[in-house]
CSV table of C-alpha atoms and ligand atoms in Angstrom, one decimal:
chain,number,residue,atom,x,y,z
A,1,UNK,CA,7.4,-153.6,107.9
A,2,UNK,CA,4.2,-152.1,106.6
A,3,UNK,CA,2.7,-151.5,110.0
A,4,UNK,CA,0.2,-148.9,108.8
A,5,UNK,CA,-0.8,-150.8,105.6
A,6,UNK,CA,-4.1,-149.6,104.2
A,7,UNK,CA,-4.5,-146.8,106.8
A,8,UNK,CA,-5.7,-143.4,105.8
A,9,UNK,CA,-3.9,-140.7,107.7
A,10,UNK,CA,-4.9,-137.0,107.5
A,11,UNK,CA,-1.9,-135.0,108.6
A,12,UNK,CA,-2.7,-131.5,109.8
A,13,UNK,CA,0.2,-129.1,109.8
A,14,UNK,CA,-0.1,-125.8,111.7
A,15,UNK,CA,2.2,-122.8,111.9
A,16,UNK,CA,5.5,-123.5,113.7
A,17,UNK,CA,9.1,-123.9,113.0
A,18,UNK,CA,8.7,-127.7,113.6
A,19,UNK,CA,6.7,-127.8,110.4
A,20,UNK,CA,9.9,-128.7,108.6
A,21,UNK,CA,9.9,-132.0,110.5
A,22,UNK,CA,6.5,-132.8,109.0
A,23,UNK,CA,8.1,-133.5,105.7
A,24,UNK,CA,10.1,-136.3,107.3
A,25,UNK,CA,6.9,-137.5,109.1
A,26,UNK,CA,5.1,-137.8,105.8
A,27,UNK,CA,7.9,-140.0,104.4
A,28,UNK,CA,7.8,-142.2,107.5
A,29,UNK,CA,4.0,-142.6,107.3
A,30,UNK,CA,4.0,-143.5,103.6
A,31,UNK,CA,6.9,-145.9,104.2
A,32,UNK,CA,4.7,-147.7,106.8
A,33,UNK,CA,2.2,-148.4,104.1
A,34,UNK,CA,-0.4,-145.6,104.8
A,35,UNK,CA,-2.1,-143.2,102.4
A,36,UNK,CA,-1.6,-139.5,103.6
A,37,UNK,CA,-3.6,-136.4,102.8
A,38,UNK,CA,-2.0,-133.2,104.2
A,39,UNK,CA,-4.0,-130.3,105.4
A,40,UNK,CA,-2.1,-127.1,106.1
A,41,UNK,CA,-3.2,-123.9,107.9
A,42,UNK,CA,-2.3,-120.6,106.3
A,43,UNK,CA,0.4,-120.1,108.9
A,44,UNK,CA,2.0,-123.5,108.2
A,45,UNK,CA,2.4,-122.5,104.5
A,46,UNK,CA,4.7,-119.7,105.8
A,47,UNK,CA,7.1,-122.3,107.2
A,48,UNK,CA,7.0,-125.0,104.5
A,49,UNK,CA,5.5,-125.1,101.0
A,50,UNK,CA,2.5,-127.2,100.1
A,51,UNK,CA,4.4,-128.3,97.0
A,52,UNK,CA,7.0,-130.1,99.2
A,53,UNK,CA,4.2,-131.9,101.1
A,54,UNK,CA,2.4,-132.7,97.8
A,55,UNK,CA,5.5,-134.3,96.3
A,56,UNK,CA,6.2,-136.3,99.5
A,57,UNK,CA,2.6,-137.4,100.1
A,58,UNK,CA,1.7,-138.1,96.5
A,59,UNK,CA,-1.6,-136.4,97.0
A,60,UNK,CA,-2.9,-132.8,96.5
A,61,UNK,CA,-2.4,-130.7,99.6
A,62,UNK,CA,-5.5,-129.0,101.1
A,63,UNK,CA,-5.0,-125.5,102.4
A,64,UNK,CA,-8.3,-123.6,102.2
A,65,UNK,CA,-11.9,-124.0,103.2
A,66,UNK,CA,-13.4,-121.9,100.5
A,67,UNK,CA,-11.7,-123.2,97.4
A,68,UNK,CA,-14.6,-124.2,95.1
A,69,UNK,CA,-12.2,-126.6,93.2
A,70,UNK,CA,-11.2,-128.3,96.4
A,71,UNK,CA,-14.8,-128.5,97.7
A,72,UNK,CA,-15.9,-130.1,94.4
A,73,UNK,CA,-13.0,-132.6,94.8
A,74,UNK,CA,-12.4,-133.5,98.4
A,75,UNK,CA,-14.1,-130.9,100.7
A,76,UNK,CA,-13.8,-130.7,104.5
A,77,UNK,CA,-16.6,-133.2,105.1
A,78,UNK,CA,-15.2,-135.7,102.7
A,79,UNK,CA,-11.7,-135.4,104.2
A,80,UNK,CA,-13.2,-135.8,107.7
A,81,UNK,CA,-14.9,-139.0,106.5
A,82,UNK,CA,-12.0,-140.3,104.6
A,83,UNK,CA,-9.6,-140.3,107.5
A,84,UNK,CA,-9.0,-143.3,109.8
A,85,UNK,CA,-6.9,-141.0,111.9
A,86,UNK,CA,-6.3,-137.2,112.1
A,87,UNK,CA,-2.7,-136.4,113.3
A,88,UNK,CA,-1.8,-132.8,113.8
A,89,UNK,CA,2.0,-132.3,113.9
A,90,UNK,CA,3.1,-129.7,114.7
A,91,UNK,CA,0.1,-128.6,116.8
A,92,UNK,CA,0.6,-124.9,117.7
A,93,UNK,CA,-0.6,-123.3,120.9
A,94,UNK,CA,-3.0,-121.3,118.8
A,95,UNK,CA,-4.4,-124.3,117.1
A,96,UNK,CA,-4.9,-126.2,120.4
A,97,UNK,CA,-6.7,-123.1,121.8
A,98,UNK,CA,-9.0,-123.0,118.8
A,99,UNK,CA,-9.7,-126.7,119.2
A,100,UNK,CA,-10.4,-126.3,123.0
A,101,UNK,CA,-12.9,-123.5,122.1
A,102,UNK,CA,-14.5,-125.7,119.5
A,103,UNK,CA,-13.8,-123.3,116.7
A,104,UNK,CA,-14.2,-124.1,113.0
A,105,UNK,CA,-12.5,-121.1,111.4
A,106,UNK,CA,-10.2,-122.8,108.9
A,107,UNK,CA,-10.1,-126.1,106.9
A,108,UNK,CA,-8.2,-128.1,109.6
A,109,UNK,CA,-10.4,-127.0,112.5
A,110,UNK,CA,-13.6,-127.8,110.6
A,111,UNK,CA,-12.2,-131.2,109.8
A,112,UNK,CA,-11.5,-131.8,113.5
A,113,UNK,CA,-15.1,-130.9,114.4
A,114,UNK,CA,-16.6,-133.0,111.6
A,115,UNK,CA,-14.5,-136.2,111.9
A,116,UNK,CA,-15.4,-139.3,113.8
A,117,UNK,CA,-11.8,-140.5,113.5
A,118,UNK,CA,-9.5,-140.4,116.5
A,119,UNK,CA,-7.4,-137.2,116.7
A,120,UNK,CA,-3.8,-137.0,117.9
A,121,UNK,CA,-1.8,-133.8,118.5
A,122,UNK,CA,2.0,-133.5,118.6
A,123,UNK,CA,2.4,-130.1,120.3
A,124,UNK,CA,5.3,-127.8,119.3
A,125,UNK,CA,5.9,-124.4,120.8
A,126,UNK,CA,8.2,-122.3,122.9
A,127,UNK,CA,8.6,-123.7,126.5
A,128,UNK,CA,7.0,-120.5,128.0
A,129,UNK,CA,4.0,-120.9,125.7
A,130,UNK,CA,3.7,-124.6,126.6
A,131,UNK,CA,4.0,-124.0,130.3
A,132,UNK,CA,1.5,-121.1,130.3
A,133,UNK,CA,-1.6,-122.0,132.3
A,134,UNK,CA,-3.9,-121.1,129.3
A,135,UNK,CA,-2.2,-123.7,127.1
A,136,UNK,CA,-2.2,-126.3,129.9
A,137,UNK,CA,-5.9,-125.7,130.4
A,138,UNK,CA,-6.6,-126.0,126.7
A,139,UNK,CA,-4.7,-129.3,126.5
A,140,UNK,CA,-6.7,-130.7,129.4
A,141,UNK,CA,-9.9,-129.6,127.7
A,142,UNK,CA,-9.1,-131.4,124.4
A,143,UNK,CA,-7.8,-134.5,126.3
A,144,UNK,CA,-11.1,-134.7,128.2
A,145,UNK,CA,-12.8,-135.0,124.8
A,146,UNK,CA,-10.6,-138.1,124.0
A,147,UNK,CA,-8.0,-136.3,121.9
A,148,UNK,CA,-4.5,-137.7,122.7
A,149,UNK,CA,-1.2,-135.8,122.9
A,150,UNK,CA,2.1,-137.2,121.6
A,151,UNK,CA,4.8,-135.3,123.5
A,152,UNK,CA,6.0,-132.6,123.6
A,153,UNK,CA,9.7,-133.4,124.0
A,154,UNK,CA,12.1,-131.3,126.1
A,155,UNK,CA,15.4,-129.8,125.0
A,156,UNK,CA,16.9,-127.1,122.9
A,157,UNK,CA,14.4,-125.0,121.1
A,158,UNK,CA,14.7,-123.0,117.8
A,159,UNK,CA,14.4,-119.7,119.8
A,160,UNK,CA,17.4,-120.6,122.0
A,161,UNK,CA,15.4,-121.6,125.1
A,162,UNK,CA,15.7,-125.0,126.7
A,163,UNK,CA,12.6,-126.7,128.1
A,164,UNK,CA,9.5,-128.6,127.2
A,165,UNK,CA,7.6,-127.8,124.0
A,166,UNK,CA,9.8,-129.4,121.2
A,167,UNK,CA,7.9,-131.6,118.8
A,168,UNK,CA,8.7,-135.2,119.1
A,169,UNK,CA,10.9,-136.6,116.4
A,170,UNK,CA,9.0,-137.9,113.3
A,171,UNK,CA,10.0,-141.6,114.0
A,172,UNK,CA,8.8,-141.3,117.6
A,173,UNK,CA,5.5,-139.8,116.4
A,174,UNK,CA,5.1,-142.7,113.9
A,175,UNK,CA,5.7,-145.2,116.8
A,176,UNK,CA,3.0,-143.5,118.9
A,177,UNK,CA,0.6,-143.7,115.9
A,178,UNK,CA,1.3,-147.4,115.3
A,179,UNK,CA,0.7,-148.1,118.9
A,180,UNK,CA,-2.6,-146.4,119.0
A,181,UNK,CA,-3.9,-147.8,115.6
A,182,UNK,CA,-5.6,-151.0,115.1
A,183,UNK,CA,-3.9,-154.3,115.3
A,184,UNK,CA,-2.1,-154.4,112.0
A,185,UNK,CA,-2.3,-158.2,112.7
A,186,UNK,CA,-2.5,-159.0,109.0
A,187,UNK,CA,-0.2,-156.3,107.7
A,188,UNK,CA,1.3,-157.3,104.5
A,189,UNK,CA,-0.7,-160.5,104.2
A,190,UNK,CA,-2.7,-161.5,101.1
A,191,UNK,CA,-6.2,-162.7,102.1
A,192,UNK,CA,-8.8,-164.2,99.8
A,193,UNK,CA,-12.4,-164.5,101.0
A,194,UNK,CA,-15.4,-166.0,99.3
A,195,UNK,CA,-18.9,-164.6,100.1
A,196,UNK,CA,-22.5,-164.9,99.2
A,197,UNK,CA,-24.5,-167.6,97.4
A,198,UNK,CA,-23.9,-169.0,93.9
A,199,UNK,CA,-26.6,-169.4,91.3
A,200,UNK,CA,-26.9,-172.4,89.1
A,201,UNK,CA,-29.1,-171.9,86.0
A,202,UNK,CA,-31.8,-174.4,85.2
A,203,UNK,CA,-32.9,-172.5,82.0
A,204,UNK,CA,-32.5,-168.9,80.8
A,205,UNK,CA,-34.9,-167.6,83.5
A,206,UNK,CA,-34.7,-170.0,86.5
A,207,UNK,CA,-31.9,-171.0,88.8
A,208,UNK,CA,-31.1,-172.9,92.0
A,209,UNK,CA,-29.6,-170.8,94.9
A,210,UNK,CA,-29.8,-170.3,98.6
A,211,UNK,CA,-30.6,-167.6,101.2
A,212,UNK,CA,-27.0,-166.4,101.8
A,213,UNK,CA,-26.9,-162.5,101.8
A,214,UNK,CA,-23.1,-162.2,101.6
A,215,UNK,CA,-23.1,-159.9,104.6
A,216,UNK,CA,-20.8,-162.0,106.8
A,217,UNK,CA,-18.2,-162.4,104.1
A,218,UNK,CA,-18.3,-158.7,103.1
A,219,UNK,CA,-17.9,-157.8,106.8
A,220,UNK,CA,-14.9,-160.2,107.1
A,221,UNK,CA,-13.3,-158.7,104.0
A,222,UNK,CA,-13.7,-155.2,105.5
A,223,UNK,CA,-12.2,-156.3,108.9
A,224,UNK,CA,-9.3,-158.1,107.2
A,225,UNK,CA,-8.5,-154.9,105.2
A,226,UNK,CA,-8.7,-152.9,108.5
A,227,UNK,CA,-6.2,-155.3,110.0
A,228,UNK,CA,-3.8,-154.4,107.2
A,229,UNK,CA,-4.3,-157.3,104.7
A,230,UNK,CA,-4.5,-157.0,100.9
A,231,UNK,CA,-7.9,-158.5,100.4
A,232,UNK,CA,-9.6,-160.1,97.4
A,233,UNK,CA,-13.3,-160.8,97.8
A,234,UNK,CA,-14.8,-163.4,95.5
A,235,UNK,CA,-18.5,-162.5,95.6
A,236,UNK,CA,-21.4,-164.5,94.5
A,237,UNK,CA,-24.4,-162.5,93.1
A,238,UNK,CA,-25.4,-160.1,95.9
A,239,UNK,CA,-26.2,-156.4,95.8
A,240,UNK,CA,-23.8,-155.2,98.6
A,241,UNK,CA,-21.3,-152.3,98.2
A,242,UNK,CA,-17.7,-153.4,98.0
A,243,UNK,CA,-15.9,-152.6,101.3
A,244,UNK,CA,-13.2,-149.9,101.1
A,245,UNK,CA,-9.8,-151.1,100.1
A,246,UNK,CA,-11.0,-154.5,99.0
A,247,UNK,CA,-10.6,-155.9,95.4
A,248,UNK,CA,-13.8,-157.6,94.4
A,249,UNK,CA,-14.2,-160.4,91.8
A,250,UNK,CA,-17.8,-161.1,90.9
A,251,UNK,CA,-18.9,-164.6,90.1
A,252,UNK,CA,-22.2,-166.4,89.5
A,253,UNK,CA,-21.8,-170.1,89.6
A,254,UNK,CA,-19.9,-172.5,91.9
A,255,UNK,CA,-17.6,-173.4,89.0
A,256,UNK,CA,-16.9,-169.6,88.4
A,257,UNK,CA,-16.1,-169.3,92.1
A,258,UNK,CA,-13.9,-172.4,92.0
A,259,UNK,CA,-11.9,-171.0,89.0
A,260,UNK,CA,-11.6,-167.6,90.6
A,261,UNK,CA,-10.5,-169.0,93.9
A,262,UNK,CA,-7.8,-171.2,92.3
A,263,UNK,CA,-6.5,-168.2,90.3
A,264,UNK,CA,-6.5,-165.6,93.1
A,265,UNK,CA,-5.0,-167.8,95.8
A,266,UNK,CA,-1.6,-167.8,94.0
A,267,UNK,CA,0.7,-166.3,96.7
A,268,UNK,CA,-2.1,-166.1,99.2
A,269,UNK,CA,-1.5,-166.3,102.9
A,270,UNK,CA,-5.0,-166.8,104.2
A,271,UNK,CA,-8.2,-168.2,102.6
A,272,UNK,CA,-11.6,-167.8,104.2
A,273,UNK,CA,-14.4,-169.7,102.6
A,274,UNK,CA,-17.5,-167.9,103.8
A,275,UNK,CA,-19.6,-168.4,100.6
A,276,UNK,CA,-22.7,-170.7,100.6
A,277,UNK,CA,-21.6,-172.5,97.5
A,278,UNK,CA,-24.3,-174.6,95.8
A,279,UNK,CA,-23.4,-178.2,96.3
A,280,UNK,CA,-25.3,-179.3,93.1
A,281,UNK,CA,-26.1,-177.8,89.7
A,282,UNK,CA,-28.4,-179.0,87.0
A,283,UNK,CA,-26.6,-181.5,84.8
A,284,UNK,CA,-27.5,-179.4,81.7
A,285,UNK,CA,-29.0,-175.9,81.3
A,286,UNK,CA,-32.1,-175.9,79.0
A,287,UNK,CA,-31.5,-173.6,76.1
A,288,UNK,CA,-35.0,-172.2,76.1
A,289,UNK,CA,-37.4,-171.6,79.0
A,290,UNK,CA,-38.9,-175.0,80.2
A,291,UNK,CA,-42.6,-174.9,79.5
A,292,UNK,CA,-45.3,-176.6,81.6
A,293,UNK,CA,-48.0,-178.6,79.8
A,294,UNK,CA,-51.2,-176.6,80.4
A,295,UNK,CA,-53.3,-179.8,79.9
A,296,UNK,CA,-51.4,-181.8,82.5
A,297,UNK,CA,-51.6,-180.4,86.0
A,298,UNK,CA,-50.0,-183.6,87.4
A,299,UNK,CA,-46.9,-183.2,85.2
A,300,UNK,CA,-43.7,-183.5,87.2
A,301,UNK,CA,-40.4,-181.9,86.2
A,302,UNK,CA,-37.3,-184.0,86.8
A,303,UNK,CA,-34.0,-182.3,87.1
A,304,UNK,CA,-30.8,-184.2,87.3
A,305,UNK,CA,-28.3,-182.5,89.6
A,306,UNK,CA,-24.6,-183.1,89.6
A,307,UNK,CA,-22.1,-182.2,92.3
A,308,UNK,CA,-20.2,-178.9,92.1
A,309,UNK,CA,-16.5,-178.8,92.9
A,310,UNK,CA,-15.7,-178.0,96.5
A,311,UNK,CA,-13.9,-174.6,96.4
A,312,UNK,CA,-12.5,-174.9,99.9
A,313,UNK,CA,-11.2,-178.4,99.6
A,314,UNK,CA,-9.6,-177.6,96.2
A,315,UNK,CA,-7.7,-174.6,97.6
A,316,UNK,CA,-6.7,-176.7,100.7
A,317,UNK,CA,-5.4,-179.4,98.3
A,318,UNK,CA,-3.0,-177.0,96.5
A,319,UNK,CA,0.8,-177.5,97.1
A,320,UNK,CA,1.2,-174.0,98.2
A,321,UNK,CA,-1.9,-174.1,100.4
A,322,UNK,CA,-2.7,-171.0,102.3
A,323,UNK,CA,-3.9,-171.1,105.9
A,324,UNK,CA,-7.5,-172.3,105.5
A,325,UNK,CA,-10.6,-171.2,107.3
A,326,UNK,CA,-14.0,-172.6,106.5
A,327,UNK,CA,-17.6,-172.0,107.6
A,328,UNK,CA,-20.0,-174.8,108.7
A,329,UNK,CA,-23.7,-173.7,108.6
A,330,UNK,CA,-25.6,-176.5,110.4
A,331,UNK,CA,-29.0,-176.9,111.9
A,332,UNK,CA,-28.1,-179.6,114.5
A,333,UNK,CA,-25.0,-181.2,116.1
A,334,UNK,CA,-23.3,-178.0,115.0
A,335,UNK,CA,-19.9,-178.3,116.7
A,336,UNK,CA,-19.6,-182.0,115.9
A,337,UNK,CA,-20.2,-181.5,112.2
A,338,UNK,CA,-17.9,-178.5,112.2
A,339,UNK,CA,-15.1,-180.6,113.8
A,340,UNK,CA,-15.6,-183.4,111.1
A,341,UNK,CA,-15.5,-180.8,108.3
A,342,UNK,CA,-12.3,-179.3,109.8
A,343,UNK,CA,-10.6,-182.7,109.3
A,344,UNK,CA,-12.2,-183.8,106.1
A,345,UNK,CA,-11.6,-180.6,104.3
A,346,UNK,CA,-8.0,-180.2,105.6
A,347,UNK,CA,-8.7,-176.9,107.3
A,348,UNK,CA,-6.9,-175.0,110.0
A,349,UNK,CA,-10.0,-173.4,111.5
A,350,UNK,CA,-13.7,-173.5,111.0
A,351,UNK,CA,-16.5,-171.2,112.0
A,352,UNK,CA,-19.5,-173.1,113.2
A,353,UNK,CA,-22.8,-171.3,112.5
A,354,UNK,CA,-26.2,-172.6,113.9
A,355,UNK,CA,-28.6,-171.7,111.1
A,356,UNK,CA,-31.6,-173.3,112.8
A,357,UNK,CA,-32.0,-170.0,114.8
A,358,UNK,CA,-33.7,-167.7,112.2
A,359,UNK,CA,-32.9,-164.6,114.2
A,360,UNK,CA,-29.2,-165.0,113.2
A,361,UNK,CA,-27.2,-166.2,110.2
A,362,UNK,CA,-28.7,-166.2,106.7
A,363,UNK,CA,-30.0,-162.8,105.6
A,364,UNK,CA,-29.9,-161.4,109.1
A,365,UNK,CA,-27.7,-158.5,110.3
A,366,UNK,CA,-26.7,-160.4,113.3
A,367,UNK,CA,-24.9,-163.7,113.9
A,368,UNK,CA,-23.5,-165.9,116.7
A,369,UNK,CA,-20.8,-168.4,115.9
A,370,UNK,CA,-18.2,-170.7,117.5
A,371,UNK,CA,-14.6,-170.7,116.2
A,372,UNK,CA,-13.4,-174.3,116.2
A,373,UNK,CA,-9.8,-175.3,116.0
A,374,UNK,CA,-8.0,-178.6,116.2
A,375,UNK,CA,-8.2,-178.5,120.0
A,376,UNK,CA,-10.4,-175.6,121.0
A,377,UNK,CA,-13.8,-174.0,120.7
A,378,UNK,CA,-14.3,-170.3,121.1
A,379,UNK,CA,-18.0,-169.2,121.3
A,380,UNK,CA,-18.6,-165.7,120.0
A,381,UNK,CA,-22.0,-164.5,121.3
A,382,UNK,CA,-24.7,-162.8,119.2
A,383,UNK,CA,-23.8,-159.4,117.9
A,384,UNK,CA,-23.8,-157.5,114.5
A,385,UNK,CA,-22.0,-159.2,111.7
A,386,UNK,CA,-19.7,-156.2,111.5
A,387,UNK,CA,-18.7,-156.6,115.1
A,388,UNK,CA,-18.4,-160.3,114.8
A,389,UNK,CA,-16.2,-160.0,111.7
A,390,UNK,CA,-13.8,-157.8,113.7
A,391,UNK,CA,-13.6,-160.4,116.5
A,392,UNK,CA,-13.2,-163.3,114.1
A,393,UNK,CA,-10.5,-161.6,112.1
A,394,UNK,CA,-8.7,-160.8,115.3
A,395,UNK,CA,-8.8,-164.4,116.6
A,396,UNK,CA,-8.0,-165.9,113.2
A,397,UNK,CA,-5.0,-163.5,112.7
A,398,UNK,CA,-3.6,-164.2,116.2
A,399,UNK,CA,-3.9,-168.0,115.7
A,400,UNK,CA,-2.4,-167.7,112.2
A,401,UNK,CA,0.5,-165.6,113.5
A,402,UNK,CA,1.2,-168.1,116.3
A,403,UNK,CA,1.3,-170.9,113.9
A,404,UNK,CA,3.7,-169.0,111.6
A,405,UNK,CA,5.9,-168.2,114.5
A,406,UNK,CA,6.1,-171.7,115.8
A,407,UNK,CA,6.8,-172.9,112.2
A,408,UNK,CA,9.8,-170.6,112.1
A,409,UNK,CA,11.0,-171.8,115.5
A,410,UNK,CA,10.7,-175.4,114.4
A,411,UNK,CA,12.8,-174.6,111.3
A,412,UNK,CA,15.6,-173.0,113.3
A,413,UNK,CA,15.6,-175.4,116.2
A,414,UNK,CA,15.2,-178.7,114.5
A,415,UNK,CA,16.6,-178.6,111.0
A,416,UNK,CA,17.7,-175.2,109.9
A,417,UNK,CA,18.4,-176.2,106.3
A,418,UNK,CA,15.0,-177.9,105.6
A,419,UNK,CA,11.7,-176.2,105.1
A,420,UNK,CA,9.6,-177.6,108.0
A,421,UNK,CA,5.9,-177.4,108.1
A,422,UNK,CA,4.5,-177.0,111.6
A,423,UNK,CA,4.0,-180.5,113.0
A,424,UNK,CA,0.8,-181.9,114.3
A,425,UNK,CA,2.2,-181.8,117.8
A,426,UNK,CA,3.0,-178.1,117.5
A,427,UNK,CA,-0.4,-177.7,116.1
A,428,UNK,CA,-2.1,-178.6,119.3
A,429,UNK,CA,-0.6,-175.8,121.3
A,430,UNK,CA,-2.1,-172.8,119.7
A,431,UNK,CA,-5.5,-172.1,121.0
A,432,UNK,CA,-5.6,-168.4,121.5
A,433,UNK,CA,-4.5,-167.8,125.1
A,434,UNK,CA,-6.8,-164.8,125.7
A,435,UNK,CA,-8.8,-164.3,122.6
A,436,UNK,CA,-10.4,-161.1,123.9
A,437,UNK,CA,-7.2,-159.4,124.9
B,501,C5P,O1,-19.6,-179.0,103.0
B,501,C5P,P1,-20.2,-177.8,103.5
B,501,C5P,O2,-20.9,-177.1,102.3
B,501,C5P,O3,-21.1,-177.8,104.7
B,501,C5P,O4,-19.0,-176.9,103.9
B,501,C5P,C1,-19.1,-175.5,104.1
B,501,C5P,C2,-17.8,-174.9,103.8
B,501,C5P,O5,-17.3,-175.3,102.6
B,501,C5P,C3,-18.0,-173.4,103.7
B,501,C5P,O6,-16.8,-172.8,104.1
B,501,C5P,C4,-18.2,-173.2,102.2
B,501,C5P,O7,-17.7,-171.9,101.7
B,501,C5P,C5,-17.3,-174.3,101.6
B,501,C5P,N1,-17.8,-174.9,100.4
B,501,C5P,C6,-17.0,-174.7,99.2
B,501,C5P,N2,-17.4,-175.3,98.1
B,501,C5P,C7,-18.5,-176.1,98.0
B,501,C5P,C8,-19.3,-176.3,99.2
B,501,C5P,C9,-18.9,-175.7,100.4
B,501,C5P,O8,-16.0,-174.0,99.3
B,501,C5P,N3,-18.9,-176.7,96.9
């Protein structure tokens, strides 16, 4: 299973005989779906060659601070920003001491100072060095700064001693890493999200649109990628940067969005319709700019508008329909309208958004919503759209995973040979038990 899908792991290797195990660790991390950049101290290069790590990681290995070529490509600050996690395995007594002292005298130690990512150390050293009070004090110091230690293990050591100080086995280190990393709740899932407004042309210079900024949908795409999903973001015309690890498809009109959604939901597990799609478009687009009559100030302009396709309902009507989440932006009777939409659009969940409050929702950086399911409502109080997106993806993913699991149980318990959709009865049992856990 790809439990580290989309994660960026910076693996630091310091000088110790256990460095040979790091080669195996790189293989495990890549197999778990993560991207790895290896940074080696000069002492580490005495134990294992950078070439080995380059071949296994599929990325260039970084060894020196003052390499002008490396600094132009991916320098220490860029590496520090790139990493979701810094894992140092093996972490030697000397390296832990330098970290405890806050030193930045090689590439790896400067990255540790510069990064905001969590840092994990897998110590590896002779048992006497590990038990020495200086090492113990250094470990306490780094742990007080929030750095976590994996191990060390006890047993036979390369020097012939027996005792604590062995580096944990690579598969055990991988398990520790997975445990500490984010949920992975959508690992291996394909998620398609629509975001932003659409624009419907009236003539070559005018259009009908709405106030959607796209911020909520972009934040959801980012949170879904963080949770391990492969994300396609179908974006209306907005000037927002594409979130990391998200594939973006730009569209302008509702009909473009409709076509893109039908195309990209092939094999899709989860669809989130966050876009504010124009319900109507002008029946025809004037070929030239529509001119007003300067002699007739009373002149009215009549536009005939026709309905646009409903993107969400069309995806929900597909035979291989993904799990469907919609948004309901309402100014009154918010929950009631959302519940109706849930049924009429054949959705699994809907996010009810009160847009009568101008401090949240459209164009704002903050939002407050209620996640509505067939038999539950979960209010999510006002916070930044980025925080809210994380909470929503967490709740949606847990609910989705519950439904998938119960579907599998129904298949095996009731009629093993028949593909069984989850029944409506089953459906009622899946309000998230403790959505904040
Ligand atoms: O019907 P209403 O526009 O209120 O429904 C809102 C939900 O439906 C949102 O999730 C929006 O993305 C989706 N929608 C759509 N296509 C439309 C209109 C709305 O996908 N033409």
